[in-house]
Structures are given as C-alpha cells and as structure tokens.
Tab-separated table of N, CA and C in Angstrom:
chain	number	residue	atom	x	y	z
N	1	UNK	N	16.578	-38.568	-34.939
N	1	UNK	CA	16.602	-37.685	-33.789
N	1	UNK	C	16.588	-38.549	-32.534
N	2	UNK	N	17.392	-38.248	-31.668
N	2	UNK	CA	17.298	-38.552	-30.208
N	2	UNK	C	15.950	-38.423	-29.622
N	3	UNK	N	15.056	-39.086	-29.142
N	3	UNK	CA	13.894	-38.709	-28.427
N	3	UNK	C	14.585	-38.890	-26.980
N	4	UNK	N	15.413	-39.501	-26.292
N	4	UNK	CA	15.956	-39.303	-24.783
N	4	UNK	C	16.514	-37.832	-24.880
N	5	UNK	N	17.603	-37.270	-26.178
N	5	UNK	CA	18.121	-36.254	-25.714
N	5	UNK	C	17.241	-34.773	-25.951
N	6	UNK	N	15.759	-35.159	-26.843
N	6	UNK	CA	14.825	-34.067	-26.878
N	6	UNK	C	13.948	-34.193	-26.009
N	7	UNK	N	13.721	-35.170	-25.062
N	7	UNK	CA	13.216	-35.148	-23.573
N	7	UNK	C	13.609	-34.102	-22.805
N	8	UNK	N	15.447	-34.899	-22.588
N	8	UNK	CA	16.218	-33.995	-21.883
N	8	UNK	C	16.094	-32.650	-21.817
N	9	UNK	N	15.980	-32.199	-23.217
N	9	UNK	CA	16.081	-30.884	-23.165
N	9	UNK	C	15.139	-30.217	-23.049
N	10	UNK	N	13.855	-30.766	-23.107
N	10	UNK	CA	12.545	-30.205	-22.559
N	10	UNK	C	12.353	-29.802	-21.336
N	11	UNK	N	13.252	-30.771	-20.731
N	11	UNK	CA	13.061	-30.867	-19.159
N	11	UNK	C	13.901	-29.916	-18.855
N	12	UNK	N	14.933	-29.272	-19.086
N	12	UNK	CA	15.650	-28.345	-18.936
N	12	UNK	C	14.903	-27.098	-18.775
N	13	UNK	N	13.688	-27.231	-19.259
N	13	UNK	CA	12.607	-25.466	-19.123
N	13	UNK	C	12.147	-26.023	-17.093
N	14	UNK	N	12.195	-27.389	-16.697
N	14	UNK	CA	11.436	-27.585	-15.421
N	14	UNK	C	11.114	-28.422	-15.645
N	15	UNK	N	11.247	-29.209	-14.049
N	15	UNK	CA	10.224	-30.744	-14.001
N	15	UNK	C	8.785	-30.954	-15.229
N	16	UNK	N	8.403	-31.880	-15.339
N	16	UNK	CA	7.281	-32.043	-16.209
N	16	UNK	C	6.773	-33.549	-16.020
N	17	UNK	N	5.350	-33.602	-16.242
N	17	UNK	CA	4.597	-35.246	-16.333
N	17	UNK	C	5.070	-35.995	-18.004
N	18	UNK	N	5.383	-36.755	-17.914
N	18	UNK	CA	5.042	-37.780	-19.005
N	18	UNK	C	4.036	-37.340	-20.235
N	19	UNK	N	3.054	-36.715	-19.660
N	19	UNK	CA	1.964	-36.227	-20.435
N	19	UNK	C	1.825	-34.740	-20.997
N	20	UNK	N	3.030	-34.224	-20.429
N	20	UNK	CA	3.088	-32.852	-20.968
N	20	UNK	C	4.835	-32.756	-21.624
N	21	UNK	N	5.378	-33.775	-21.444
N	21	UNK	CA	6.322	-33.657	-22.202
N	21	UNK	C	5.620	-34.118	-23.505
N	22	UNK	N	5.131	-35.410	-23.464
N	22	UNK	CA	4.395	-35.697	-24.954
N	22	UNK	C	3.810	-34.632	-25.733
N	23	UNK	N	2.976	-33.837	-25.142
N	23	UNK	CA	2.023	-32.857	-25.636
N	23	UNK	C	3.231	-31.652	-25.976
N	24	UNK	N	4.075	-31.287	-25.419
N	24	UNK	CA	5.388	-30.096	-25.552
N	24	UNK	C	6.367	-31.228	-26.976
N	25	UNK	N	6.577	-32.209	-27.036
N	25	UNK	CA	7.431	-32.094	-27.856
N	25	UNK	C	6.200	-32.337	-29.263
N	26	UNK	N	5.298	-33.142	-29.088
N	26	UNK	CA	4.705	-32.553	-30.934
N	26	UNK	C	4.092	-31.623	-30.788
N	27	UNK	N	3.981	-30.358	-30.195
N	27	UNK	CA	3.680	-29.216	-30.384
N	27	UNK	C	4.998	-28.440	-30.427
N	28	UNK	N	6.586	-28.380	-30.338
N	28	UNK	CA	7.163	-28.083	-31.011
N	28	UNK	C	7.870	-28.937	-32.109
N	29	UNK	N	7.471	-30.122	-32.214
N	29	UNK	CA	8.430	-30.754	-33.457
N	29	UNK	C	7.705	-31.009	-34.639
N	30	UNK	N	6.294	-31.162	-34.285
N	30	UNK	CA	5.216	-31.318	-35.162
N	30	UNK	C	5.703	-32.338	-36.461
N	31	UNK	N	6.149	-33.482	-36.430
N	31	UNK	CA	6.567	-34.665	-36.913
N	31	UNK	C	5.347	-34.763	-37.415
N	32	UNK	N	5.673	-35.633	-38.701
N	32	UNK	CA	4.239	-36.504	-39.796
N	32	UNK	C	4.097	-37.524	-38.522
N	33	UNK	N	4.847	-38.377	-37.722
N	33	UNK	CA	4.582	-39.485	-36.857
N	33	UNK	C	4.680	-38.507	-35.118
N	34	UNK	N	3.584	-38.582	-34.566
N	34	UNK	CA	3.692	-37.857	-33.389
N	34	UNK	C	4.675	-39.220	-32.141
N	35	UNK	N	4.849	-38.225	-31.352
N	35	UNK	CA	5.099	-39.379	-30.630
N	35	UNK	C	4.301	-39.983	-29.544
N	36	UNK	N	4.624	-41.514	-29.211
N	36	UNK	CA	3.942	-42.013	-28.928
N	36	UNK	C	3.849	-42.135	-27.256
N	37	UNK	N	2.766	-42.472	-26.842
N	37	UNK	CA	2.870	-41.817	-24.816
N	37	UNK	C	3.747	-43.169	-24.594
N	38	UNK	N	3.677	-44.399	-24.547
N	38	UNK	CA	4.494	-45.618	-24.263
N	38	UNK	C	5.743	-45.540	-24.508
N	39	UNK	N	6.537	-44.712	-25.680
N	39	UNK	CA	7.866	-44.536	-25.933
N	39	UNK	C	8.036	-43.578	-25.056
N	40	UNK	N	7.006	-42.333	-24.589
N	40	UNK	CA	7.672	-41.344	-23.724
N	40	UNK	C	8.444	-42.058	-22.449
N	41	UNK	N	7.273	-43.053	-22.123
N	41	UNK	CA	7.376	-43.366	-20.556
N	41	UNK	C	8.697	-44.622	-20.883
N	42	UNK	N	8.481	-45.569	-21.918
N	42	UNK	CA	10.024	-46.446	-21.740
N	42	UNK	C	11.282	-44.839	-21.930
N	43	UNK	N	11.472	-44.711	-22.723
N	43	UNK	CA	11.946	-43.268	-22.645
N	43	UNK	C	12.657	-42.869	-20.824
N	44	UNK	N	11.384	-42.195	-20.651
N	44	UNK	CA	12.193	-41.363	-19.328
N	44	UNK	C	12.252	-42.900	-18.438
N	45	UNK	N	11.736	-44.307	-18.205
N	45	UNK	CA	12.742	-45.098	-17.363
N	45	UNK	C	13.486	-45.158	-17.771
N	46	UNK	N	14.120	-45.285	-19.278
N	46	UNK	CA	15.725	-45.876	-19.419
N	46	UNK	C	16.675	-44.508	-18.805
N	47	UNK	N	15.827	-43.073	-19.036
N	47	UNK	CA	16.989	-42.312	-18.781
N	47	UNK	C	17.080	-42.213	-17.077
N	48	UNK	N	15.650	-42.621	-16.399
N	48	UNK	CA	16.071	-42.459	-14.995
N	48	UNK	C	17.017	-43.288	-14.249
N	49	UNK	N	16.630	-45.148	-15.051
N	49	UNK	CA	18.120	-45.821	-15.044
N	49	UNK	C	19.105	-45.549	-15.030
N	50	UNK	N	19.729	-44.717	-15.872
N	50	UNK	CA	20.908	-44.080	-16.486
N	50	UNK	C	21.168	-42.870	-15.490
N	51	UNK	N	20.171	-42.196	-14.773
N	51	UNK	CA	20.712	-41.264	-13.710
N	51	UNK	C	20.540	-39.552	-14.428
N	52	UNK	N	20.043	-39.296	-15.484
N	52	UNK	CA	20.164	-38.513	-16.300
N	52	UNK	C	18.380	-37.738	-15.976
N	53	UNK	N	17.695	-38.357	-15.314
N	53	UNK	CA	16.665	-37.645	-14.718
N	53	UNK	C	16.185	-38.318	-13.582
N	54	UNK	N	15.498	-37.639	-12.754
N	54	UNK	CA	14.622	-38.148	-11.417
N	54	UNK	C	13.329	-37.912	-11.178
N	55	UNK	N	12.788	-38.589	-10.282
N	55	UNK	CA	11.492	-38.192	-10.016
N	55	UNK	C	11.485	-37.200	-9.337
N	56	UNK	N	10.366	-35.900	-9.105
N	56	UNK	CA	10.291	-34.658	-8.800
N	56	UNK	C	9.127	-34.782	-8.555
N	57	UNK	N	8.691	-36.036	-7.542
N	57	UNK	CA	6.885	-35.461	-7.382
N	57	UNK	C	6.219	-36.792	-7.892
N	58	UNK	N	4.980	-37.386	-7.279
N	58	UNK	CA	4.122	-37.683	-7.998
N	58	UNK	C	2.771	-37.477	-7.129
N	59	UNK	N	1.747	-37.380	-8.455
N	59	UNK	CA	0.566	-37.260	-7.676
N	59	UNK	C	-0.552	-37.975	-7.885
N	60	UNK	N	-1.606	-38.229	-6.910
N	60	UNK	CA	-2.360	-39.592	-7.526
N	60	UNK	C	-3.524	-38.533	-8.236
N	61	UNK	N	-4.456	-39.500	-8.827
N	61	UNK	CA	-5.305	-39.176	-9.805
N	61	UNK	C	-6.609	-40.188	-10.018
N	62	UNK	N	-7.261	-40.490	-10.173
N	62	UNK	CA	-8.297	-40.632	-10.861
N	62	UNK	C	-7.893	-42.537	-11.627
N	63	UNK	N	-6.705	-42.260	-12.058
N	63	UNK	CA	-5.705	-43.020	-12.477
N	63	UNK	C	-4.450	-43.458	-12.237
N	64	UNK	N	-3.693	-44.019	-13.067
N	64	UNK	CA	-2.155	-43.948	-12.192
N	64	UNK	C	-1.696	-43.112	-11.517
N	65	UNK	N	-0.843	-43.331	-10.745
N	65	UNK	CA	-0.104	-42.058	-10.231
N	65	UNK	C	0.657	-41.371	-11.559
N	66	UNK	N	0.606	-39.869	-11.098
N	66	UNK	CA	1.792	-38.963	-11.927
N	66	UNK	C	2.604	-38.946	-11.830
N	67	UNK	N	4.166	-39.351	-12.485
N	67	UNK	CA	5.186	-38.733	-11.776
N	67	UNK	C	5.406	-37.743	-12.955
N	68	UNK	N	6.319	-36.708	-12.044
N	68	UNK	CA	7.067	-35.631	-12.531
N	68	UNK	C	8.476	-36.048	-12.415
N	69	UNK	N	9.311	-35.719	-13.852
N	69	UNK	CA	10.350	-36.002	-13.830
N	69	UNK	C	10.935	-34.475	-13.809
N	70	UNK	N	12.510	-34.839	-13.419
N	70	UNK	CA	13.239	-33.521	-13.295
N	70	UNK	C	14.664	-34.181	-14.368
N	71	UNK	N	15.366	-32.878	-15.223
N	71	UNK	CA	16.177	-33.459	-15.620
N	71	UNK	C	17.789	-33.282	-14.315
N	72	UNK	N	18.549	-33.847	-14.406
N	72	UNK	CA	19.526	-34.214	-13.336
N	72	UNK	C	20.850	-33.319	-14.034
N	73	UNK	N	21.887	-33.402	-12.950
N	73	UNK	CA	23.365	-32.057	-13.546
N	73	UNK	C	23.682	-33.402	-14.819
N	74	UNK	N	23.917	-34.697	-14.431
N	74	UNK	CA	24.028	-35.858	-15.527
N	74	UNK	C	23.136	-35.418	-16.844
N	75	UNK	N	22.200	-35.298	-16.573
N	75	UNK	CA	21.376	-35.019	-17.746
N	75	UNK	C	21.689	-33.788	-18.759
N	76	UNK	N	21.627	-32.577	-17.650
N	76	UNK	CA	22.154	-31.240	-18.448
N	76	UNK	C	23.216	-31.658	-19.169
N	77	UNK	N	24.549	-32.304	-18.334
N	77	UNK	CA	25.714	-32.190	-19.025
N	77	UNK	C	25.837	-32.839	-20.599
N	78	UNK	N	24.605	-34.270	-20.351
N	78	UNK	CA	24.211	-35.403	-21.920
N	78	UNK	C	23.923	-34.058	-22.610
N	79	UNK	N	22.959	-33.389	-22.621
N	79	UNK	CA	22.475	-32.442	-23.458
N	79	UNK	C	22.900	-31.283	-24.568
N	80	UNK	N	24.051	-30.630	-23.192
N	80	UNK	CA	24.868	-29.755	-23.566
N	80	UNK	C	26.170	-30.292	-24.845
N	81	UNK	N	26.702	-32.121	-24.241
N	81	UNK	CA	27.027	-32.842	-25.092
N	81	UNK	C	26.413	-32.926	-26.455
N	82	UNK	N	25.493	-33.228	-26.436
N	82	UNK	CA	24.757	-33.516	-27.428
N	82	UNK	C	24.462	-32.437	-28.638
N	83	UNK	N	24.240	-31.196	-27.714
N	83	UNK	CA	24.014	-29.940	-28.611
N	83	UNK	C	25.418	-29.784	-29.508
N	84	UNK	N	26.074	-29.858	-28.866
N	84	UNK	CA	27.634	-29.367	-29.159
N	84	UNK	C	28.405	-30.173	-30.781
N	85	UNK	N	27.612	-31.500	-30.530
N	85	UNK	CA	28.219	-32.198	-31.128
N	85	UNK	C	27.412	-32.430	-33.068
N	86	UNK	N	28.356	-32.589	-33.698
N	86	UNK	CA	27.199	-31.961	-35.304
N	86	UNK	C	27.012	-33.467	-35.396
N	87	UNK	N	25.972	-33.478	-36.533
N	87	UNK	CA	25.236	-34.744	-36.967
N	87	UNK	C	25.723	-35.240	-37.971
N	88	UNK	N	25.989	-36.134	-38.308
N	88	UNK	CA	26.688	-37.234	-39.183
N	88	UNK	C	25.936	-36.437	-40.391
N	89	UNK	N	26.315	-36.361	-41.550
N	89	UNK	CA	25.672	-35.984	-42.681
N	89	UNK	C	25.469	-37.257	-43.005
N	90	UNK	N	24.028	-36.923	-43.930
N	90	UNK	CA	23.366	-38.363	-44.422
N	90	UNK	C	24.359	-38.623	-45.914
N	91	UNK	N	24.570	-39.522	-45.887
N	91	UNK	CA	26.152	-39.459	-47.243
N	91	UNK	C	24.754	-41.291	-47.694
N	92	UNK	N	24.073	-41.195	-48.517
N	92	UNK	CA	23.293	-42.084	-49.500
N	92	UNK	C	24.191	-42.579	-50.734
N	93	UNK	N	25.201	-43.590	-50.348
N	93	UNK	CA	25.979	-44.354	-51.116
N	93	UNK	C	25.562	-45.731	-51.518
N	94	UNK	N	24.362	-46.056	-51.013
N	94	UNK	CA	23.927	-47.191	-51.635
N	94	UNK	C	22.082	-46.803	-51.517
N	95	UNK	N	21.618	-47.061	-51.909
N	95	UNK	CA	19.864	-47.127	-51.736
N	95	UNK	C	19.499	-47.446	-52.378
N	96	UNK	N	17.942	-47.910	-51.883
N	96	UNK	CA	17.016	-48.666	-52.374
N	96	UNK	C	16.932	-48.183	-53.739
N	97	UNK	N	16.772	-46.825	-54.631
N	97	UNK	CA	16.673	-46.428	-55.810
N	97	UNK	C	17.789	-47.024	-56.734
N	98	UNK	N	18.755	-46.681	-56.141
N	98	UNK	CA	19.702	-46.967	-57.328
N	98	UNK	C	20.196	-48.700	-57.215
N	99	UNK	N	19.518	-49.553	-56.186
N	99	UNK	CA	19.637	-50.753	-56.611
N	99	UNK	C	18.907	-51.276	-57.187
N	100	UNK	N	17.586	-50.323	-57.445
N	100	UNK	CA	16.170	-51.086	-58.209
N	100	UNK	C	16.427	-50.416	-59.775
N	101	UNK	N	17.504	-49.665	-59.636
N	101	UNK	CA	18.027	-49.053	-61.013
N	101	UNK	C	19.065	-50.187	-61.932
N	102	UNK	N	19.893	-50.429	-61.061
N	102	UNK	CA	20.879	-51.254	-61.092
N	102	UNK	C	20.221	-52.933	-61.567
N	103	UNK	N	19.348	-53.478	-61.060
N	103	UNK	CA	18.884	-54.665	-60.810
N	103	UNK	C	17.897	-54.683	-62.295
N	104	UNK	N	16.916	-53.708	-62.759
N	104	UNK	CA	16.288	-53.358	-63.663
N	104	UNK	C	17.272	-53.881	-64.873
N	105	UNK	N	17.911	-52.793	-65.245
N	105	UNK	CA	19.101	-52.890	-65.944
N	105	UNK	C	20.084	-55.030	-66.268
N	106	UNK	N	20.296	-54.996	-65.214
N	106	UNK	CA	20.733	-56.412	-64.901
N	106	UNK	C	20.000	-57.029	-65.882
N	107	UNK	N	18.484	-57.327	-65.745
N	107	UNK	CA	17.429	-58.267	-65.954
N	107	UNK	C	16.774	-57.672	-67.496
N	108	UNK	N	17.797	-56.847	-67.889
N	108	UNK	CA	16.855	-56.346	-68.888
N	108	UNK	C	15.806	-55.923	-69.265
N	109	UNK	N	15.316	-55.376	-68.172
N	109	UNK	CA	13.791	-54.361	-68.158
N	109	UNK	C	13.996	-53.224	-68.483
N	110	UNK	N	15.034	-52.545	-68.745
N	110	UNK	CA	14.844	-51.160	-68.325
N	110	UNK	C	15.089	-50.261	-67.437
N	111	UNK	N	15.317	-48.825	-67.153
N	111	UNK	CA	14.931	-48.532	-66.075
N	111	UNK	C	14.707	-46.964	-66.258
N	112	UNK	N	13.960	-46.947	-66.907
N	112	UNK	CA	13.316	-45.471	-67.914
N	112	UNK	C	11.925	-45.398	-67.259
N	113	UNK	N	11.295	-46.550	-67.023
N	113	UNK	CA	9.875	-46.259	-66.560
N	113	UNK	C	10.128	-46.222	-64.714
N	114	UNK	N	10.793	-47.043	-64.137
N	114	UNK	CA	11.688	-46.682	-63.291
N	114	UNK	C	11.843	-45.502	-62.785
N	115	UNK	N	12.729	-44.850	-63.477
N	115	UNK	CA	12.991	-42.984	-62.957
N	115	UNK	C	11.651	-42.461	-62.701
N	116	UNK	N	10.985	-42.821	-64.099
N	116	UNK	CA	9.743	-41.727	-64.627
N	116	UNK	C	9.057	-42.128	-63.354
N	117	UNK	N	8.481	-43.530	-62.806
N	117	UNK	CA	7.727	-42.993	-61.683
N	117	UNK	C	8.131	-42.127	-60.341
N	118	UNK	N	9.270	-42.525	-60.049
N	118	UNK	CA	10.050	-42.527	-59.220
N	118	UNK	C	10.101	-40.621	-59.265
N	119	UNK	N	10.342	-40.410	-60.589
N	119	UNK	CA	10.294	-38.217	-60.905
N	119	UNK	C	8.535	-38.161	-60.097
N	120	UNK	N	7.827	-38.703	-60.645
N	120	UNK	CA	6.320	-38.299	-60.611
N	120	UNK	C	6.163	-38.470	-58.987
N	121	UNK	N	6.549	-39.340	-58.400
N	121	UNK	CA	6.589	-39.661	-57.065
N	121	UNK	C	6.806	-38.166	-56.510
N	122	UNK	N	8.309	-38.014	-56.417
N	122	UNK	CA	9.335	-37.020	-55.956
N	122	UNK	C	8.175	-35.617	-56.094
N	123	UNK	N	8.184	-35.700	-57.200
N	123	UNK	CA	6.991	-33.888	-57.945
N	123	UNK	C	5.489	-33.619	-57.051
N	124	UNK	N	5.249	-35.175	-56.548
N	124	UNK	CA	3.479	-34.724	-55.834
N	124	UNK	C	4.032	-34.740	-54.132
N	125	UNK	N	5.072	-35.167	-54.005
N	125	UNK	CA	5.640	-35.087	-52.491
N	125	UNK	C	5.932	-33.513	-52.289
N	126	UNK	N	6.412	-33.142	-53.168
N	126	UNK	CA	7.106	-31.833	-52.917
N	126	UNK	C	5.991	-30.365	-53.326
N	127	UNK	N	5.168	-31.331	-54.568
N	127	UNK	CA	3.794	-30.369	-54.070
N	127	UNK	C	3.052	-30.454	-52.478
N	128	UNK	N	3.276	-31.072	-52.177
N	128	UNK	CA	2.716	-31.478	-50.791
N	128	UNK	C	3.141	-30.819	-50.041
N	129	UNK	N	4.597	-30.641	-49.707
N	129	UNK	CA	5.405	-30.332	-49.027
N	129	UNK	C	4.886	-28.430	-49.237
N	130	UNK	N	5.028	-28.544	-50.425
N	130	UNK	CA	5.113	-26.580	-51.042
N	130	UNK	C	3.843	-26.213	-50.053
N	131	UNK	N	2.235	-27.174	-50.394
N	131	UNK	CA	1.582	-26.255	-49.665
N	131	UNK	C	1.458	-26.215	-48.584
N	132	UNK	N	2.139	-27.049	-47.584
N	132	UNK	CA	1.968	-27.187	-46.072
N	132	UNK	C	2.705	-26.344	-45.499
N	133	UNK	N	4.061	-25.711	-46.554
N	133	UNK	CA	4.951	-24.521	-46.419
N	133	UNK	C	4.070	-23.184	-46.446
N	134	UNK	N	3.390	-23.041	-47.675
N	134	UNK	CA	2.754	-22.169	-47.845
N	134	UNK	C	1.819	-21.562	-46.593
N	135	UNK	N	0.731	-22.944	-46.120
N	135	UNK	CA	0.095	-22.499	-45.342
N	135	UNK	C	0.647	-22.902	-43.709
N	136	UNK	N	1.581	-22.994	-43.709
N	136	UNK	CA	2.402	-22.959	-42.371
N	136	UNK	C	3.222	-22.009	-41.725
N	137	UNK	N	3.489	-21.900	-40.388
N	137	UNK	CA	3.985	-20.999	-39.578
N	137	UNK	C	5.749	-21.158	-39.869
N	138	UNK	N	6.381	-20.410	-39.121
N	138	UNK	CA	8.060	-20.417	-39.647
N	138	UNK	C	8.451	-21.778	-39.459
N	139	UNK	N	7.888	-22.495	-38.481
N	139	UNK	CA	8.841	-23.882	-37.957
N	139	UNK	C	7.826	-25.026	-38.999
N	140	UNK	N	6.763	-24.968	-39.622
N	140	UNK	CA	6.403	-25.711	-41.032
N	140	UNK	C	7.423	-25.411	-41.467
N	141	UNK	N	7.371	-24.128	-42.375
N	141	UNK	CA	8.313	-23.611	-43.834
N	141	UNK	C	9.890	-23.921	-43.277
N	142	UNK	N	10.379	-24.393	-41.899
N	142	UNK	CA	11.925	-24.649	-41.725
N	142	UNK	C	11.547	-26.307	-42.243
N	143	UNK	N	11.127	-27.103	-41.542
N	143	UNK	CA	10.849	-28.658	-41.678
N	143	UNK	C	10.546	-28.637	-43.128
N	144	UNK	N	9.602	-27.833	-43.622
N	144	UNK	CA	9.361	-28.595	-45.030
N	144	UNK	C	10.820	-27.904	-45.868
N	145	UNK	N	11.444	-27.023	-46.015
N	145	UNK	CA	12.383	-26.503	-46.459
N	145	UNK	C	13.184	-27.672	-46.774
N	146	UNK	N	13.139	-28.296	-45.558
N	146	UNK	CA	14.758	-29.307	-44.956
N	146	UNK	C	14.177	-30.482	-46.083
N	147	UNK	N	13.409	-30.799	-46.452
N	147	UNK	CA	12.435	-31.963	-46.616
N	147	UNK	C	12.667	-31.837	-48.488
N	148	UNK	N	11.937	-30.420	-48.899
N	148	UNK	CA	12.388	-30.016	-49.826
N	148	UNK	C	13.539	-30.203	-50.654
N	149	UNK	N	14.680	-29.535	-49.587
N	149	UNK	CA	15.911	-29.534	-50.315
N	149	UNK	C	16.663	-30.861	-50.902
N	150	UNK	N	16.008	-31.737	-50.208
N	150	UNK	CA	16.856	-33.422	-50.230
N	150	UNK	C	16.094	-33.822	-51.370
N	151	UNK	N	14.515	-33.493	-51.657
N	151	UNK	CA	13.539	-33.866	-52.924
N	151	UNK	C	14.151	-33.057	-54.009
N	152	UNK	N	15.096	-32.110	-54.428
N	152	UNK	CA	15.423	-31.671	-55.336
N	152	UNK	C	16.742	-31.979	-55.177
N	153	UNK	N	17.868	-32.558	-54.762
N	153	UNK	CA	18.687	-33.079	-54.369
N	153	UNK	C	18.299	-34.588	-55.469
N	154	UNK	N	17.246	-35.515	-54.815
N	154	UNK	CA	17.218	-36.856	-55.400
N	154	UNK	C	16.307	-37.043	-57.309
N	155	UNK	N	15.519	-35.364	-57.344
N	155	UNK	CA	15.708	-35.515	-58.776
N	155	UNK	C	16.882	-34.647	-59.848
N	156	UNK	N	17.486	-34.355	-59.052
N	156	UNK	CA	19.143	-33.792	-60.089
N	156	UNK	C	19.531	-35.397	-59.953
N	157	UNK	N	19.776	-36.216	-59.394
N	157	UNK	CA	20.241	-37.383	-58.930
N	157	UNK	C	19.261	-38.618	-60.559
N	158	UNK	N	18.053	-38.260	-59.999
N	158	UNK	CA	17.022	-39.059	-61.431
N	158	UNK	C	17.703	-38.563	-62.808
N	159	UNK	N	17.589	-37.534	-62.867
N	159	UNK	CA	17.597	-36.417	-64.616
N	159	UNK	C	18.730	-37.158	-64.871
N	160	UNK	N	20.238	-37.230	-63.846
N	160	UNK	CA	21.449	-37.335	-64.219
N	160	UNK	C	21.430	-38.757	-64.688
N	161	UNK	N	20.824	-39.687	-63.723
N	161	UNK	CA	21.346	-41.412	-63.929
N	161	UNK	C	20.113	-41.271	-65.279
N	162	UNK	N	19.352	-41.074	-65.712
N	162	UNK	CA	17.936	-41.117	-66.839
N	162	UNK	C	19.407	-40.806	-67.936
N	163	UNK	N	20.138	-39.621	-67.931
N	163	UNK	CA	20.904	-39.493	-68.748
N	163	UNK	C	21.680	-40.381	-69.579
N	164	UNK	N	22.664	-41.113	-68.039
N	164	UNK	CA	23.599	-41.874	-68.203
N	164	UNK	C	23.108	-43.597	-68.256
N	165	UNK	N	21.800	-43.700	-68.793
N	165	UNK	CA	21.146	-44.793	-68.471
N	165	UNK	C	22.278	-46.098	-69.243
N	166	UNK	N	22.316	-45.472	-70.738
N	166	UNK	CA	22.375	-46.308	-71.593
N	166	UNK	C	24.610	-46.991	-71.169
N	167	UNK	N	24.886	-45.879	-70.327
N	167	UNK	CA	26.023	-45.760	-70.573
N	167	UNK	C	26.626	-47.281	-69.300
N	168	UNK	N	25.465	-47.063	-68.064
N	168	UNK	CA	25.393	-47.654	-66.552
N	168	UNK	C	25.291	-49.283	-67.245
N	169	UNK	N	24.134	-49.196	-68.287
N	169	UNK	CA	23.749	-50.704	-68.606
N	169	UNK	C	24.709	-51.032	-69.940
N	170	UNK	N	25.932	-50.433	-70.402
N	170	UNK	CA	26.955	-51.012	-70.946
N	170	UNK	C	27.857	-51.149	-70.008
N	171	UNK	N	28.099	-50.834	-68.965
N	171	UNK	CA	29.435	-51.018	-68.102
N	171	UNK	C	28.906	-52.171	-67.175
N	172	UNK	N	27.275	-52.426	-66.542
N	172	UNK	CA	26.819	-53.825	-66.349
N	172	UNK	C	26.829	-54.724	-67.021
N	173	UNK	N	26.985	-54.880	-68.271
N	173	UNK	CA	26.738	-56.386	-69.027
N	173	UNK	C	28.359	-56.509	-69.515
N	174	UNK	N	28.994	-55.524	-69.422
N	174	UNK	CA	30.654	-56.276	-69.727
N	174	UNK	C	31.146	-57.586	-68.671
C-alpha cells in the first residue's frame, strides 16, 4: 500500500496534524503493523517537496510546533490517479516455499515433512484469522477475508505439490 497516497486521501476529508493523520489512518486500516509517527512526518515532507500538500497552519505547543497539512489540486489529482488505477495482481512465480521444496528434494531430504509443517503453519494462521473475523466489525471480517482467501489459495497449492512430490523429484535428478 501507498502510505503517501493513503495520506493523501485522508487529507482530502481537510487539513490535519501529523498526529491525527497517524491516529485516522490505524483507526481505519487497523494493520497487524500500525504506522509509525516518523514515517508519517518523512511521509508528508517528501510529499510537501513534491508539491502534492502544504502547510495550512501551525501552532506552538508545549512542544514542537504543529503543522497542519492541507492536501494541494496536485495532490487531489495523484489520488484520483491513483484510485483509478488497479493493482498489479500478486502473480507468486517463484517463492520462498517452493524453493525450500525444490532445494529439499535436490539434497535428498525430502520434502513431505516440509509441506506438513508448512499445512500446520497455514491451519493455526487461519484459525487466527477465523476468530479475529468472528469477533470483528465489517472492516476486520473484509481484511481477514482478503488474508484468508490467499491461506486457502497456498494450501490447494501444498495438497497439490505433496501430491506431485515424487513426480517434481524425478524430473530434478534427470
């Protein structure tokens, strides 16, 4: 995800501090990794560099000064760009799994115990996932959904290569 272009678009509701964009975007994105106040603030300088927001204010405090950023017509227009445009599908043609599958195989280990942890892994993630769905509001049960679908995605992916094990490690040793 863009964190400049989910700034942007925060800022699109109205000017805002540094400190309430932080607090507005993991209270709607609610990420396992929140974000962090130092990335906010490199963040909105690179985009004020770039012309894509401005300052709108600052006020002193106790502490640093505040500024309030505003997003800019530059900025709207990145945004509107951005919305418009679809996201690369994740296309997983090489990964870490199937080279530790591959490499197993190579060396003659195996790669049966391999899958099997790798299933057991996948099964307590997605219990995880189930109850945070369960006891979560619509925008949990969308995120874990999304999260879900790719964990049952990568064990049709296990069951199938577990299948074709014996067949992968005759076409490696020719």
């Amino acid at each position: 995800m863009s964190i400049g272009n989910t700034l942007l678009g925060l800022l699109e509701a109205g000017p805002k501090h540094g400190y309430d964009l932080k607090q507005l975007y993991d209270k709607q994105f609610r990420q396992d990794r929140p974000l962090h106040y130092g990335q906010v603030y490199s963040t909105l300088n690179r985009l004020l560099k770039n012309g894509l927001v401005e300052e709108n204010g600052v006020e002193a405090g106790g502490g640093p000064d505040r500024k309030r950023y505003a997003i800019t017509e530059a900025g709207v227009t990145n945004v509107e760009e951005w919305l418009k445009s679809p996201e690369s599908p994740s296309v997983y043609l090489q990964n870490t799994l199937y080279t530790k599958v591959v490499l197993a195989l190579l060396s003659g280990r195996g790669a049966q115990d391999l899958l099997d942890a790798q299933r057991s892994s996948h099964l307590c993630a997605m219990r995880e996932l189930t109850a945070r769905k369960t006891d979560g509001d619509l925008a949990d049960q969308l995120i874990c959904d999304h999260a879900l679908f790719h964990l049952e995605a990568d064990l049709r992916w296990l069951e199938l290569t577990a299948a074709r094990l014996d067949d992968l490690a005759r076409q490696l040793t020719r």
